[in-house]
Short mmCIF file of C-alpha atoms and ligand atoms in Angstrom, two decimals:
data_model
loop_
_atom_site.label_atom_id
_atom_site.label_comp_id
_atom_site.label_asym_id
_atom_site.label_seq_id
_atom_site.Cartn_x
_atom_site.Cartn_y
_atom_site.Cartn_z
CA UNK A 1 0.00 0.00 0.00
CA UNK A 2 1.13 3.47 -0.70
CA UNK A 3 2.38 5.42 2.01
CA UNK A 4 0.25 7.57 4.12
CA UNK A 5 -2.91 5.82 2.07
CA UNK A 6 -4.40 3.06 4.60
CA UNK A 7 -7.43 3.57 2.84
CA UNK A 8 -9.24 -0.15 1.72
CA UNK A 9 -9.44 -0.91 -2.14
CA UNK A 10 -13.19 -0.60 -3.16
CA UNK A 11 -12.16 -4.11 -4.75
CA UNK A 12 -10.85 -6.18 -2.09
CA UNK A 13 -13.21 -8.55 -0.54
CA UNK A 14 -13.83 -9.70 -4.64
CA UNK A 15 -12.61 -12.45 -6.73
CA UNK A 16 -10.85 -11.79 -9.93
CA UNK A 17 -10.73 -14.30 -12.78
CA UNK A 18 -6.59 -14.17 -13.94
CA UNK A 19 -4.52 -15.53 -16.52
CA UNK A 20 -7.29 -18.23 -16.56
CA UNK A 21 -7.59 -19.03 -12.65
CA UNK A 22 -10.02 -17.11 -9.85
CA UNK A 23 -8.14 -15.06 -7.23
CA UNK A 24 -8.82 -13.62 -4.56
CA UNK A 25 -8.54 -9.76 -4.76
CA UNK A 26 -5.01 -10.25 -2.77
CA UNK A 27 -3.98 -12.19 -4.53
CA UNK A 28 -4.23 -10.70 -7.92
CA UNK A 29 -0.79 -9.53 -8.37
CA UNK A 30 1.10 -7.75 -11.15
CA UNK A 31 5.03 -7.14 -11.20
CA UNK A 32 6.03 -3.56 -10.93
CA UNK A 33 7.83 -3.85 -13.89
CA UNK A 34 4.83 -5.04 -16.09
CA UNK A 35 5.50 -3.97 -19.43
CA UNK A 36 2.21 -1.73 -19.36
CA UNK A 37 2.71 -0.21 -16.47
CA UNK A 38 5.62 1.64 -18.00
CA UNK A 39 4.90 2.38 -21.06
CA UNK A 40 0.38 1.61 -21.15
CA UNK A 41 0.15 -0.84 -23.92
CA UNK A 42 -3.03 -2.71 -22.84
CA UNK A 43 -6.54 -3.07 -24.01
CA UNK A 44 -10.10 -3.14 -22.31
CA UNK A 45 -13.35 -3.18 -21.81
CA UNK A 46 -16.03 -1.79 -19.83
CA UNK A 47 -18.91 -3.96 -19.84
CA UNK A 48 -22.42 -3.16 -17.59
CA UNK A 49 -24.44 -6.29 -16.16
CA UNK A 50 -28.25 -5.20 -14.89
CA UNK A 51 -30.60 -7.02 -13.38
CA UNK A 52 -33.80 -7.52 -15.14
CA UNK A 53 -37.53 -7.37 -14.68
CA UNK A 54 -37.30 -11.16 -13.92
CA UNK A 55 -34.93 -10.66 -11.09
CA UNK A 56 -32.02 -12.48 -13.33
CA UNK A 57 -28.87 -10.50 -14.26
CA UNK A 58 -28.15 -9.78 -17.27
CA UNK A 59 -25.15 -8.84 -19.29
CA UNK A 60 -25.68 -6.06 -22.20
CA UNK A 61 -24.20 -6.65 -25.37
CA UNK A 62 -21.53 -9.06 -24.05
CA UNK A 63 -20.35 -10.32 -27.27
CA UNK A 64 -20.27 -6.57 -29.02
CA UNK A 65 -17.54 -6.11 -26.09
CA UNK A 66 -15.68 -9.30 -26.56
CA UNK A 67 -15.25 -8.71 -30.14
CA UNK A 68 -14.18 -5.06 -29.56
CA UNK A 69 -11.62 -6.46 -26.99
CA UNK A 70 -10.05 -8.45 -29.61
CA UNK A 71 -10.07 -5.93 -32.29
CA UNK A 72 -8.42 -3.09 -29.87
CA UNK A 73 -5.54 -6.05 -29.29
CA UNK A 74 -5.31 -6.71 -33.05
CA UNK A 75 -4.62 -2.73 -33.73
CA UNK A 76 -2.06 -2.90 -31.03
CA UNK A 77 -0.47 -6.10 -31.86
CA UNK A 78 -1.30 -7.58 -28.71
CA UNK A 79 -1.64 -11.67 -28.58
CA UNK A 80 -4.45 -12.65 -26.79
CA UNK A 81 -3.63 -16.25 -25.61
CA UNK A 82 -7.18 -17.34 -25.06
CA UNK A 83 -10.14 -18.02 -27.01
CA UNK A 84 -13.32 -15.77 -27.51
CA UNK A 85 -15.44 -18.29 -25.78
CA UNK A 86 -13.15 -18.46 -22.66
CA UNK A 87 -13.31 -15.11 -21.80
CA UNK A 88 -17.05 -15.22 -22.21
CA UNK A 89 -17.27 -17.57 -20.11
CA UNK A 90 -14.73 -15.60 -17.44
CA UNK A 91 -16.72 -12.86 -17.34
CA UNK A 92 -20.04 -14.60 -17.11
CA UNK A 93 -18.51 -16.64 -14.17
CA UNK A 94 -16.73 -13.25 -12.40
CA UNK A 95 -20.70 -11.97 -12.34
CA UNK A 96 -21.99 -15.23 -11.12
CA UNK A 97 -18.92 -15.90 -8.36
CA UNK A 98 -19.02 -12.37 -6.69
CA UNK A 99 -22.83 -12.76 -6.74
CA UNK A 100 -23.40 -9.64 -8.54
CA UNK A 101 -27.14 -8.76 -9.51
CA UNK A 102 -25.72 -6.07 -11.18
CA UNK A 103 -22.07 -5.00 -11.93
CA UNK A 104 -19.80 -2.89 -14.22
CA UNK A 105 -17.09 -5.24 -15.37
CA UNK A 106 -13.80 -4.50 -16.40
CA UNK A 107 -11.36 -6.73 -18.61
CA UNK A 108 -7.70 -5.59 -19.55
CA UNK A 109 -5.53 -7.19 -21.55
CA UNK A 110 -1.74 -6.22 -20.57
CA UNK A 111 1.98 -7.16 -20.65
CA UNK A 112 3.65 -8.10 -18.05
CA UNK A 113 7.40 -8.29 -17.51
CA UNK A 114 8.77 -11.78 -18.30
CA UNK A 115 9.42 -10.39 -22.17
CA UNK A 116 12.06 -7.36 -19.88
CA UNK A 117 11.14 -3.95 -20.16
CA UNK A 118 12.15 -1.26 -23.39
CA UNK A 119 9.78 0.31 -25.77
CA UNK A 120 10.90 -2.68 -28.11
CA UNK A 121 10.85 -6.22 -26.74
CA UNK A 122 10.18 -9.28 -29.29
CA UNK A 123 7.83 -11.60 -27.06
CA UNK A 124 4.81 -9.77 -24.96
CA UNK A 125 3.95 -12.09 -21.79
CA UNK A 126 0.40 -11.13 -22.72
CA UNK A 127 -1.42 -11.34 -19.07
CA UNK A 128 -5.72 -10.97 -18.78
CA UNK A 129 -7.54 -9.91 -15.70
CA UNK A 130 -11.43 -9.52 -15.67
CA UNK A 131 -12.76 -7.37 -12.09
CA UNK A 132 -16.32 -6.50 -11.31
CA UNK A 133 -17.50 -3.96 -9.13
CA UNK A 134 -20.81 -2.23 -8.07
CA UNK A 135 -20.65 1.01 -10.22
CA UNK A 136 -23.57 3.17 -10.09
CA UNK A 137 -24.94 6.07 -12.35
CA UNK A 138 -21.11 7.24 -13.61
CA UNK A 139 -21.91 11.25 -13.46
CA UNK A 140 -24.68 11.18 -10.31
CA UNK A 141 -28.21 9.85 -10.40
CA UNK A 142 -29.09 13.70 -10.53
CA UNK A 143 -26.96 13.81 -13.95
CA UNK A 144 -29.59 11.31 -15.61
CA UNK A 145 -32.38 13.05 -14.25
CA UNK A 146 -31.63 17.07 -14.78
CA UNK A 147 -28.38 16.66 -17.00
CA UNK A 148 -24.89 17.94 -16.95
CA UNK A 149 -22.63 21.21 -17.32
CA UNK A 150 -19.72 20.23 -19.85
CA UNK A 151 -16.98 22.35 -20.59
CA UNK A 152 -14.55 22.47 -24.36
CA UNK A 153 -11.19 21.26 -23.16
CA UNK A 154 -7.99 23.20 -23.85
CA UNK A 155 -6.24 19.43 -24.40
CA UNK A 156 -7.18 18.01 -27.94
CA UNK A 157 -8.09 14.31 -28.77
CA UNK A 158 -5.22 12.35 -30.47
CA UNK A 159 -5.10 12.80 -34.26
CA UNK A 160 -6.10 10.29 -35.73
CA UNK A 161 -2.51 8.93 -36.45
CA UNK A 162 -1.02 9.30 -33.01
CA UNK A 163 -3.09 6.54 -31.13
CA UNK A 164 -4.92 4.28 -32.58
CA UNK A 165 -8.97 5.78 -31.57
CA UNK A 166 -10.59 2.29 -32.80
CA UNK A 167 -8.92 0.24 -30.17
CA UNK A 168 -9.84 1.24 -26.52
CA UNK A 169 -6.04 0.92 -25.28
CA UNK A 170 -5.27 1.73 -21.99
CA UNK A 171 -2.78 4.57 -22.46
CA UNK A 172 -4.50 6.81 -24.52
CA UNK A 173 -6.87 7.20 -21.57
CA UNK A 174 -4.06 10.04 -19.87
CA UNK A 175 -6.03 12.43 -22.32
CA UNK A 176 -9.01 11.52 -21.40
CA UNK A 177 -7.78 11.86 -17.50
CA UNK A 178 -5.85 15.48 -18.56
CA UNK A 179 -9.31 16.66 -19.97
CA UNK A 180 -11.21 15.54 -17.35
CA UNK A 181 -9.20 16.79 -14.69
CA UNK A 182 -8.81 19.98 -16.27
CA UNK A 183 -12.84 20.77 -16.12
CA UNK A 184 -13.44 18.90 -12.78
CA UNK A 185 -11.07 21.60 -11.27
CA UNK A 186 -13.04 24.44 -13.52
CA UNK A 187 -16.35 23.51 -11.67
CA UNK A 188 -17.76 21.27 -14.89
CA UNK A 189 -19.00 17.68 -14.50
CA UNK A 190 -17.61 16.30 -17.89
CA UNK A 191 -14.77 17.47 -20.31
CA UNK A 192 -15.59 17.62 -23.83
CA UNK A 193 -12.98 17.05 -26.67
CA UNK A 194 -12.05 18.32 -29.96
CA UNK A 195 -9.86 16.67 -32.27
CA UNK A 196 -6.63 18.42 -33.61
CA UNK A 197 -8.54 20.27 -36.78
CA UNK A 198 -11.03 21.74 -34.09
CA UNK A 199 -14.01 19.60 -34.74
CA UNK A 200 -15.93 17.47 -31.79
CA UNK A 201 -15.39 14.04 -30.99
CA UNK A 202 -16.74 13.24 -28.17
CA UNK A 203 -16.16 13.47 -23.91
CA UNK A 204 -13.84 11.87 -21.99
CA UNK A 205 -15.20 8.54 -21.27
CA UNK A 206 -18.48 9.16 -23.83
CA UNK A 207 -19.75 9.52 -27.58
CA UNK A 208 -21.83 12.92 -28.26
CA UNK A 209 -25.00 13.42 -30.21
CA UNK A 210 -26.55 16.61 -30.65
CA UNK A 211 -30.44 17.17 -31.61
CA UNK A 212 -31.12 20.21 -33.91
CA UNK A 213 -33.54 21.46 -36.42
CA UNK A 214 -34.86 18.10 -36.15
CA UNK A 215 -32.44 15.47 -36.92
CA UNK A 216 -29.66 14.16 -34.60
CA UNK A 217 -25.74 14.34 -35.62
CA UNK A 218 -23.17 12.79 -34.01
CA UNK A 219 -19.17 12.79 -34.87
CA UNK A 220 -18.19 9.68 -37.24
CA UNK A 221 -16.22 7.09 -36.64
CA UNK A 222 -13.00 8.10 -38.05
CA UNK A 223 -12.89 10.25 -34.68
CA UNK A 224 -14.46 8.55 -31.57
CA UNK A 225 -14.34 5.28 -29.65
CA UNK A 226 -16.92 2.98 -31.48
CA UNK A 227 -18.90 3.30 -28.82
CA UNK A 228 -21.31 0.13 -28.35
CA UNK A 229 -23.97 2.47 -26.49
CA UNK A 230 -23.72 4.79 -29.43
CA UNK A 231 -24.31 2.04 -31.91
CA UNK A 232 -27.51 0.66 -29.68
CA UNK A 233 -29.40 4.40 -29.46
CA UNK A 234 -28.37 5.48 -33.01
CA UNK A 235 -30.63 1.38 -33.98
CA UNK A 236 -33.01 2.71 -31.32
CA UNK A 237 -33.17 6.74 -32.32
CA UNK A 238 -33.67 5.46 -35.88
CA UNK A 239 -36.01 2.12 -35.54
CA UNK A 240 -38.08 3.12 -32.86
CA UNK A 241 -38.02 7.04 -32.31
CA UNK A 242 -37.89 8.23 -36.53
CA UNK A 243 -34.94 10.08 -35.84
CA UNK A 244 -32.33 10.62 -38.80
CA UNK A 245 -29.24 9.95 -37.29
CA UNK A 246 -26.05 11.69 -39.54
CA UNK A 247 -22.72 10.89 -38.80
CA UNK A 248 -21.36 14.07 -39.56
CA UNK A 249 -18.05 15.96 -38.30
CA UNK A 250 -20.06 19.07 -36.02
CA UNK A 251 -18.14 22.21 -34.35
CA UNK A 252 -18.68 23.69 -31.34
CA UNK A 253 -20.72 26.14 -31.84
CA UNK A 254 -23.26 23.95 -33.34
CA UNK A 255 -23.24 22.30 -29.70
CA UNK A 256 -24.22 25.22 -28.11
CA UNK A 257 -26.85 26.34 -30.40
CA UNK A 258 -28.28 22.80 -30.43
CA UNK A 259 -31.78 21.73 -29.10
CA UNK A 260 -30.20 18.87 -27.03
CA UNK A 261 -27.22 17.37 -26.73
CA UNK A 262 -26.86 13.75 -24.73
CA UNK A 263 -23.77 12.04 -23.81
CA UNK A 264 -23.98 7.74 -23.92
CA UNK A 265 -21.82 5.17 -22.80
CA UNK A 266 -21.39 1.61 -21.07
CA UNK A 267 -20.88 4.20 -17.42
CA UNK A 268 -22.87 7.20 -18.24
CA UNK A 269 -25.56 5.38 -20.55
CA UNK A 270 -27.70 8.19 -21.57
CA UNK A 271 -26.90 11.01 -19.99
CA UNK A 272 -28.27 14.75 -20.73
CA UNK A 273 -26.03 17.60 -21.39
CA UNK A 274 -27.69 20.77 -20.09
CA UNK A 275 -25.08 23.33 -20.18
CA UNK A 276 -21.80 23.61 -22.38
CA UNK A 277 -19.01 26.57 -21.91
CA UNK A 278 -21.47 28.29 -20.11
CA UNK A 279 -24.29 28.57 -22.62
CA UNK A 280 -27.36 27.05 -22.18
CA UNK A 281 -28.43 24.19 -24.08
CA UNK A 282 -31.93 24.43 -25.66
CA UNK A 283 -34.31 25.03 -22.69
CA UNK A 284 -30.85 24.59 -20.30
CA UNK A 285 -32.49 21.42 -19.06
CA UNK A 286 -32.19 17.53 -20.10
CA UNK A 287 -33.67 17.45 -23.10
CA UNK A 288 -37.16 15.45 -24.18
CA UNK A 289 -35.07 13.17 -26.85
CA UNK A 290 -32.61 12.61 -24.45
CA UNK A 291 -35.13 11.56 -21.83
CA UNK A 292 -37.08 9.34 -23.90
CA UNK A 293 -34.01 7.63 -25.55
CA UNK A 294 -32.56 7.43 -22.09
CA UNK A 295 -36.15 5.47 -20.57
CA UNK A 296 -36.15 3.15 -24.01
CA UNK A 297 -32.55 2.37 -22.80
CA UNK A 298 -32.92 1.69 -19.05
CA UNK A 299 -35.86 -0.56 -20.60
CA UNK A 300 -33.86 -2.27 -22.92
CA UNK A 301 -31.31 -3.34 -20.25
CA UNK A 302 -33.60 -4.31 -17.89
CA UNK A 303 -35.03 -6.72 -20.46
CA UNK A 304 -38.56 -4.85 -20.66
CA UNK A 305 -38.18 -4.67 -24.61
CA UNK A 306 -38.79 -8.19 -26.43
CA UNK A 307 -36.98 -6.94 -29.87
CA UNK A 308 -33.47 -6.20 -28.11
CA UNK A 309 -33.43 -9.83 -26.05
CA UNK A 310 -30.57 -10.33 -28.11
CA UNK A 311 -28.74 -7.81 -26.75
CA UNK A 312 -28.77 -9.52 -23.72
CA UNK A 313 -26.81 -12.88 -22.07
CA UNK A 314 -28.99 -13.62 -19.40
CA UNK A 315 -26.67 -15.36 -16.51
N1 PPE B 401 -15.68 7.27 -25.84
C1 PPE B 401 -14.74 7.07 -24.88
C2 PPE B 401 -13.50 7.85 -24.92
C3 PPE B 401 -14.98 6.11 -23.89
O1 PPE B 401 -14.05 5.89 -22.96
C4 PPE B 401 -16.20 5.40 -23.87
C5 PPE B 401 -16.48 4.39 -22.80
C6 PPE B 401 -17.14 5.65 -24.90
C7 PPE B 401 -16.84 6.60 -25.86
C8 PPE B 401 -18.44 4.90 -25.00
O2 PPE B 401 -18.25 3.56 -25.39
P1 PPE B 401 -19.24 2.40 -24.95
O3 PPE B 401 -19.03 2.18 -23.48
O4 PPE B 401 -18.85 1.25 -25.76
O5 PPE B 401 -20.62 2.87 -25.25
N2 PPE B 401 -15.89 4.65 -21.55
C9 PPE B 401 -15.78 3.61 -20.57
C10 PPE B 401 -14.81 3.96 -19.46
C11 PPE B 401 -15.19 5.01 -18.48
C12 PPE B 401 -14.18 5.09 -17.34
O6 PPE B 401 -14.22 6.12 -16.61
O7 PPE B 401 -13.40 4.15 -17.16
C13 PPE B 401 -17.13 3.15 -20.08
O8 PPE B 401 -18.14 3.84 -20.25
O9 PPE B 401 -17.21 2.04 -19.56
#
């Protein structure tokens, strides 16, 4: 433990599943000179479980993640030693073990430090943990229900050549944490981010969609995480709600002139932006899209809506 921090680990008291065993939390140990550590080559995955209607946990869009795992540690060039199937099963069985009803879950694929240490080594000992922890509304329960102030950060995403955006890789979160950080100090709940021509992408740990003159944009691909929340609403917006969705680069003035403009992710799920850079946004309350979306969602994962079953593993 660190000095002068005595404080408990929010984890301990849970089992991990580890390089293909279950831990206990103590014993889920990492050399300090993991290759990752130093240098944050790594991959994962944020995953929510929720229990349903029925009473039976469920885990949304489980596969979506796996795959998504495995295509972050193709980019990087990371090989994953284990089969699809076995780390479905893992994370179905870290639910099931800790007795979660419901759960955020967290796989990361890393190096550790039996290839040595240098920015170049020839063989990565490629090591997998998958945690799960109680994780509650990510911005405040009051975020969901009134929505949030963002602020522009002054830190821009990566270009789209400096980090790979597609793969969700551990070390390109530091400018997620600068950005967030940076507002959090400034009095703002979320940071967004702009990408190095001065376009949005999206906030620090979410995709963006904006509502105005009555379609809904949000930034393409080519900029932002391929969020798996983002590709759920935009089916939902555009099935359900007869919403246009346009994947369209959008600036930042078109955010604050916007009608709405909603934040989603596996942690913040559908969460309202009600303020940006001090300007209101539309009525300077969440937004009726973003509300409805955001009650179609919360249905959806608590298995009240028969045509997205599939979305679900039920454990
Ligand atoms: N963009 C970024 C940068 C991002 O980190 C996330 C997820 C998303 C978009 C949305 O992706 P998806 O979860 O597939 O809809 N951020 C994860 C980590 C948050 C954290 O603080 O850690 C998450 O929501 O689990």
């Amino acid at each position: 433990m660190s000095k002068g921090k005595e404080k408990i680990s929010p984890f301990a008291g849970s089992k991990f599943w580890m390089d293909g065993e279950f831990v206990d939390y103590e014993d889920a140990k990492v050399s300090v000179n993991s290759h990752s550590l130093h240098y944050g080559l790594g991959a994962f995955e944020g995953i929510r479980c929720y229990e349903t209607k029925s009473g039976k946990p469920a885990i949304f869009r489980l596969d979506e993640h796996i795959d998504r795992i495995y295509n972050s540690c193709h980019i990087l060039q990371i090989p994953v030693p284990y089969a699809k199937k076995e780390i479905k099963s893992a994370i179905i069985k870290v639910v099931k073990i800790n007795k979660f009803k419901e759960c955020y879950i967290r796989p990361v694929v890393f190096i550790g430090d039996r290839g040595g240490l240098g920015i170049f080594i020839k063989d990565y000992d490629t090591r997998v943990a998958i945690s799960a922890w109680y994780w509650g509304a990510y911005l405040g329960e009051e975020a969901l229900k009134t929505g949030i102030r963002a602020k522009v950060s002054s830190y821009a995403r990566f270009h789209v050549n400096t980090f790979m955006g597609m793969s969700k890789s551990t070390g390109q979160y530091i400018n997620s944490i600068l950005a967030k950080k940076e507002v959090v100090s400034a009095g703002y709940d979320e940071a967004i981010m702009l990408d190095t021509s001065g376009f949005v992408c999206e906030a620090s740990g979410e995709n963006i969609f904006v509502y105005s003159g009555g379609y809904i944009k949000t930034p393409p691909l080519s900029s932002v995480l391929p969020g798996i929340t983002r590709s759920s609403v935009i089916e939902v917006m555009e099935n359900e709600m007869g919403l246009k969705v346009k994947e369209e680069r959008v600036t930042r003035d078109e955010l604050y002139i916007a009608d709405e403009v909603f934040l989603t992710g596996t942690a913040a799920e559908v969460t309202p932006v009600r303020e940006i850079d001090d300007r209101k946004i539309g009525i300077g309350k969440a937004g009726r899209i973003a509300l409805e979306l955001q009650e179609k969602f919360f249905n959806i994962v608590k298995g009240g809506d028969k045509k997205h079953e599939k979305w679900l593993t039920y454990l």
